[in-house]
C-alpha cells in the first residue's frame, strides 16, 4: 500500500507523529512518504528535513506572502497556488492509495486546490484533527471564549486575532468556504486524539464522516521512572514538588493558577514550572522555580520523576502530552476538566476538578502529596494505555482495514 502524509511542518508534536506513523507503516511493508512545506518564519531559518521519503513544496517567499496576505485579509488557505501545484504533482507521481492529512492551518497550502484534487481523483483520505480548526471559521480552540457559533455558522469571531492571526474578522466567509471545501469527499475518515474532540466533530458540518478516536501516544522507553537528582540540584530535598510543564505559558495554559497556588501552598511545597522564559521570570513569584527548557527528553523525564504531582490547569487542550509523560514517569496528574485532558488520568492515578476551581485543585494537590493516594505503579500502568508504538500501529491498521473493500 502507498501512503502519503501531509502536515504543515515536520517539526513539533504533529510533525513527529506524521514521521513516526510513516516509519511504522514502512516496518509493516508499506510504502510511505511524508510531505511538508518550506516555511516562512519570523523567528529564524527553519531547515527542511532531509530524508529520502520526505518531500517539500513551496518557497520561503510564497509562504511569507501567504502569511501576510492571509493575516491581513483573514483568508488562511487561499494562497500558495504554485507550491500546492507542486505538491499535487508529487502526489500524482507517487499515486498513493491513502492520503493522511494532519494540520492544515499554517499559511502554506491552497485548501480548495487540495480538496478538489482528492475529490476528483477519488483518493481515500484519513484526516487527523489535532484541534477544532477544520470546522470553525477561524479558531483552533474556543473554550476560553465559550463560543458555540461553529455549530451553525461563525461570525463576529471573538478570537480572530489569536492563532492563526487575522487582522480582520472574515470568519463568516471562511466558515462557508471550509464547509464547501471539506464536505463531499467520497471516502474520508476523521481521526481525533480524544473523545471530547470526536463528540464536537460529530456536531459540526464534518458530522457526515465517520470519526474514530486514536489517542496520541508517549515514548515509554524515554518517559519512565528514573534516578533523579533534581531535588538535590535545586536544594529542595524536603519539599513536595508541584510541577507544571507547558510550551507557551499563558492564561490558556493556566499560568495565573500557579501564581495563585504559590500564595496558598506553604513552604513545605515548591512549584516548578518548565517551559518558561526570561520575560516570565520577572513576573513569577520568588518561590516558583523557573526552568526555561530541558536539554533532552531524558532530562525532562527526570524532572517528572522527581515531582510529587503534575498540575495541569489548561483551559484549552485537545489531549495534552504532558499528562501522559508524567504518568509514564510514575507521577500523578491533577487537571482541569477541559478538552481531552480529563481522559488521561483515572481515579487510580490522579484527579480532575472543574475548570477554574482553584480551591478544589489546591485540595487535590494536598491530598496527593500528603495522603499518598496514587502509587508509582498505578501511574505507570495507566500510561501503558498510551504507548505511542501501539497508537501508530492503530493508524496502520486503519489503513489496512479498507484494503479489501472495492
mmCIF file with all atom_site columns, N, CA, C and O in Angstrom, residues 9 22 45 78 85 96 104 110-111 172 185 223 230 248 259 263 267 296 307 336 361-362:
data_model
loop_
_atom_site.group_PDB
_atom_site.id
_atom_site.type_symbol
_atom_site.label_atom_id
_atom_site.label_alt_id
_atom_site.label_comp_id
_atom_site.label_asym_id
_atom_site.label_entity_id
_atom_site.label_seq_id
_atom_site.pdbx_PDB_ins_code
_atom_site.Cartn_x
_atom_site.Cartn_y
_atom_site.Cartn_z
_atom_site.occupancy
_atom_site.B_iso_or_equiv
_atom_site.pdbx_formal_charge
_atom_site.auth_seq_id
_atom_site.auth_comp_id
_atom_site.auth_asym_id
_atom_site.auth_atom_id
_atom_site.pdbx_PDB_model_num
ATOM 1  N N  . UNK A 1 9   ? 4.261   21.037 8.926  1.00 0.00 ? 9   UNK A N  1
ATOM 2  C CA . UNK A 1 9   ? 5.647   21.077 9.375  1.00 0.00 ? 9   UNK A CA 1
ATOM 3  C C  . UNK A 1 9   ? 6.099   19.667 9.712  1.00 0.00 ? 9   UNK A C  1
ATOM 4  O O  . UNK A 1 9   ? 5.271   18.806 10.031 1.00 0.00 ? 9   UNK A O  1
ATOM 5  N N  . UNK A 1 22  ? 4.637   7.121  9.609  1.00 0.00 ? 22  UNK A N  1
ATOM 6  C CA . UNK A 1 22  ? 5.219   6.680  8.342  1.00 0.00 ? 22  UNK A CA 1
ATOM 7  C C  . UNK A 1 22  ? 6.267   5.596  8.573  1.00 0.00 ? 22  UNK A C  1
ATOM 8  O O  . UNK A 1 22  ? 6.317   4.591  7.834  1.00 0.00 ? 22  UNK A O  1
ATOM 9  N N  . UNK A 1 45  ? 15.624  30.962 10.445 1.00 0.00 ? 45  UNK A N  1
ATOM 10 C CA . UNK A 1 45  ? 15.579  29.971 9.388  1.00 0.00 ? 45  UNK A CA 1
ATOM 11 C C  . UNK A 1 45  ? 15.153  28.617 9.929  1.00 0.00 ? 45  UNK A C  1
ATOM 12 O O  . UNK A 1 45  ? 15.600  28.179 10.978 1.00 0.00 ? 45  UNK A O  1
ATOM 13 N N  . UNK A 1 78  ? -5.972  30.234 1.221  1.00 0.00 ? 78  UNK A N  1
ATOM 14 C CA . UNK A 1 78  ? -6.461  30.685 -0.089 1.00 0.00 ? 78  UNK A CA 1
ATOM 15 C C  . UNK A 1 78  ? -5.344  31.090 -1.045 1.00 0.00 ? 78  UNK A C  1
ATOM 16 O O  . UNK A 1 78  ? -5.628  31.542 -2.169 1.00 0.00 ? 78  UNK A O  1
ATOM 17 N N  . UNK A 1 85  ? 0.459   23.351 -6.307 1.00 0.00 ? 85  UNK A N  1
ATOM 18 C CA . UNK A 1 85  ? 0.518   22.651 -7.596 1.00 0.00 ? 85  UNK A CA 1
ATOM 19 C C  . UNK A 1 85  ? 1.695   21.680 -7.624 1.00 0.00 ? 85  UNK A C  1
ATOM 20 O O  . UNK A 1 85  ? 1.574   20.534 -8.096 1.00 0.00 ? 85  UNK A O  1
ATOM 21 N N  . UNK A 1 96  ? -0.704  7.656  -4.414 1.00 0.00 ? 96  UNK A N  1
ATOM 22 C CA . UNK A 1 96  ? -0.977  6.991  -3.131 1.00 0.00 ? 96  UNK A CA 1
ATOM 23 C C  . UNK A 1 96  ? -2.351  6.331  -3.101 1.00 0.00 ? 96  UNK A C  1
ATOM 24 O O  . UNK A 1 96  ? -3.298  6.786  -3.759 1.00 0.00 ? 96  UNK A O  1
ATOM 25 N N  . UNK A 1 104 ? -3.519  21.653 8.798  1.00 0.00 ? 104 UNK A N  1
ATOM 26 C CA . UNK A 1 104 ? -3.521  22.348 7.508  1.00 0.00 ? 104 UNK A CA 1
ATOM 27 C C  . UNK A 1 104 ? -3.647  23.860 7.681  1.00 0.00 ? 104 UNK A C  1
ATOM 28 O O  . UNK A 1 104 ? -4.007  24.550 6.734  1.00 0.00 ? 104 UNK A O  1
ATOM 29 N N  . UNK A 1 110 ? -2.860  25.675 -0.454 1.00 0.00 ? 110 UNK A N  1
ATOM 30 C CA . UNK A 1 110 ? -4.104  26.147 -1.032 1.00 0.00 ? 110 UNK A CA 1
ATOM 31 C C  . UNK A 1 110 ? -5.156  25.066 -0.810 1.00 0.00 ? 110 UNK A C  1
ATOM 32 O O  . UNK A 1 110 ? -5.140  24.018 -1.460 1.00 0.00 ? 110 UNK A O  1
ATOM 33 N N  . UNK A 1 111 ? -6.049  25.312 0.103  1.00 0.00 ? 111 UNK A N  1
ATOM 34 C CA . UNK A 1 111 ? -7.007  24.288 0.512  1.00 0.00 ? 111 UNK A CA 1
ATOM 35 C C  . UNK A 1 111 ? -8.005  23.909 -0.576 1.00 0.00 ? 111 UNK A C  1
ATOM 36 O O  . UNK A 1 111 ? -8.295  22.714 -0.752 1.00 0.00 ? 111 UNK A O  1
ATOM 37 N N  . UNK A 1 172 ? -17.119 34.504 8.968  1.00 0.00 ? 172 UNK A N  1
ATOM 38 C CA . UNK A 1 172 ? -18.352 34.093 8.310  1.00 0.00 ? 172 UNK A CA 1
ATOM 39 C C  . UNK A 1 172 ? -18.048 33.466 6.950  1.00 0.00 ? 172 UNK A C  1
ATOM 40 O O  . UNK A 1 172 ? -18.532 32.384 6.615  1.00 0.00 ? 172 UNK A O  1
ATOM 41 N N  . UNK A 1 185 ? -16.247 14.768 0.281  1.00 0.00 ? 185 UNK A N  1
ATOM 42 C CA . UNK A 1 185 ? -15.173 13.843 -0.083 1.00 0.00 ? 185 UNK A CA 1
ATOM 43 C C  . UNK A 1 185 ? -15.748 12.428 -0.029 1.00 0.00 ? 185 UNK A C  1
ATOM 44 O O  . UNK A 1 185 ? -16.374 12.039 0.958  1.00 0.00 ? 185 UNK A O  1
ATOM 45 N N  . UNK A 1 223 ? 10.150  8.073  28.670 1.00 0.00 ? 223 UNK A N  1
ATOM 46 C CA . UNK A 1 223 ? 9.407   8.561  29.832 1.00 0.00 ? 223 UNK A CA 1
ATOM 47 C C  . UNK A 1 223 ? 9.047   7.373  30.716 1.00 0.00 ? 223 UNK A C  1
ATOM 48 O O  . UNK A 1 223 ? 8.123   6.610  30.440 1.00 0.00 ? 223 UNK A O  1
ATOM 49 N N  . UNK A 1 230 ? 17.203  15.828 40.844 1.00 0.00 ? 230 UNK A N  1
ATOM 50 C CA . UNK A 1 230 ? 16.603  17.149 40.666 1.00 0.00 ? 230 UNK A CA 1
ATOM 51 C C  . UNK A 1 230 ? 16.434  17.880 41.993 1.00 0.00 ? 230 UNK A C  1
ATOM 52 O O  . UNK A 1 230 ? 16.781  19.064 42.118 1.00 0.00 ? 230 UNK A O  1
ATOM 53 N N  . UNK A 1 248 ? 4.758   27.581 25.884 1.00 0.00 ? 248 UNK A N  1
ATOM 54 C CA . UNK A 1 248 ? 3.897   28.693 25.513 1.00 0.00 ? 248 UNK A CA 1
ATOM 55 C C  . UNK A 1 248 ? 2.956   29.019 26.659 1.00 0.00 ? 248 UNK A C  1
ATOM 56 O O  . UNK A 1 248 ? 1.736   29.001 26.523 1.00 0.00 ? 248 UNK A O  1
ATOM 57 N N  . UNK A 1 259 ? 0.504   31.060 39.858 1.00 0.00 ? 259 UNK A N  1
ATOM 58 C CA . UNK A 1 259 ? 0.795   32.244 40.662 1.00 0.00 ? 259 UNK A CA 1
ATOM 59 C C  . UNK A 1 259 ? -0.095  32.270 41.897 1.00 0.00 ? 259 UNK A C  1
ATOM 60 O O  . UNK A 1 259 ? 0.358   32.604 43.002 1.00 0.00 ? 259 UNK A O  1
ATOM 61 N N  . UNK A 1 263 ? 0.770   31.418 46.482 1.00 0.00 ? 263 UNK A N  1
ATOM 62 C CA . UNK A 1 263 ? 0.391   32.163 47.691 1.00 0.00 ? 263 UNK A CA 1
ATOM 63 C C  . UNK A 1 263 ? -0.399  31.292 48.658 1.00 0.00 ? 263 UNK A C  1
ATOM 64 O O  . UNK A 1 263 ? -0.561  31.658 49.828 1.00 0.00 ? 263 UNK A O  1
ATOM 65 N N  . UNK A 1 267 ? 5.455   26.592 52.795 1.00 0.00 ? 267 UNK A N  1
ATOM 66 C CA . UNK A 1 267 ? 6.858   26.427 52.411 1.00 0.00 ? 267 UNK A CA 1
ATOM 67 C C  . UNK A 1 267 ? 7.258   24.961 52.297 1.00 0.00 ? 267 UNK A C  1
ATOM 68 O O  . UNK A 1 267 ? 8.363   24.658 51.845 1.00 0.00 ? 267 UNK A O  1
ATOM 69 N N  . UNK A 1 296 ? 17.080  17.589 27.098 1.00 0.00 ? 296 UNK A N  1
ATOM 70 C CA . UNK A 1 296 ? 16.652  16.391 26.377 1.00 0.00 ? 296 UNK A CA 1
ATOM 71 C C  . UNK A 1 296 ? 15.371  15.870 26.997 1.00 0.00 ? 296 UNK A C  1
ATOM 72 O O  . UNK A 1 296 ? 14.968  16.300 28.093 1.00 0.00 ? 296 UNK A O  1
ATOM 73 N N  . UNK A 1 307 ? 9.007   14.953 40.711 1.00 0.00 ? 307 UNK A N  1
ATOM 74 C CA . UNK A 1 307 ? 7.818   15.671 41.170 1.00 0.00 ? 307 UNK A CA 1
ATOM 75 C C  . UNK A 1 307 ? 6.891   14.764 41.970 1.00 0.00 ? 307 UNK A C  1
ATOM 76 O O  . UNK A 1 307 ? 6.804   13.561 41.725 1.00 0.00 ? 307 UNK A O  1
ATOM 77 N N  . UNK A 1 336 ? -7.618  20.379 35.183 1.00 0.00 ? 336 UNK A N  1
ATOM 78 C CA . UNK A 1 336 ? -8.957  20.924 34.986 1.00 0.00 ? 336 UNK A CA 1
ATOM 79 C C  . UNK A 1 336 ? -9.738  20.020 34.036 1.00 0.00 ? 336 UNK A C  1
ATOM 80 O O  . UNK A 1 336 ? -9.157  19.357 33.162 1.00 0.00 ? 336 UNK A O  1
ATOM 81 N N  . UNK A 1 361 ? -8.530  22.419 43.265 1.00 0.00 ? 361 UNK A N  1
ATOM 82 C CA . UNK A 1 361 ? -7.205  21.993 42.806 1.00 0.00 ? 361 UNK A CA 1
ATOM 83 C C  . UNK A 1 361 ? -6.216  22.002 43.973 1.00 0.00 ? 361 UNK A C  1
ATOM 84 O O  . UNK A 1 361 ? -5.409  21.079 44.122 1.00 0.00 ? 361 UNK A O  1
ATOM 85 N N  . UNK A 1 362 ? -6.284  23.018 44.801 1.00 0.00 ? 362 UNK A N  1
ATOM 86 C CA . UNK A 1 362 ? -5.402  23.070 45.972 1.00 0.00 ? 362 UNK A CA 1
ATOM 87 C C  . UNK A 1 362 ? -5.650  21.872 46.891 1.00 0.00 ? 362 UNK A C  1
ATOM 88 O O  . UNK A 1 362 ? -4.702  21.250 47.380 1.00 0.00 ? 362 UNK A O  1
#
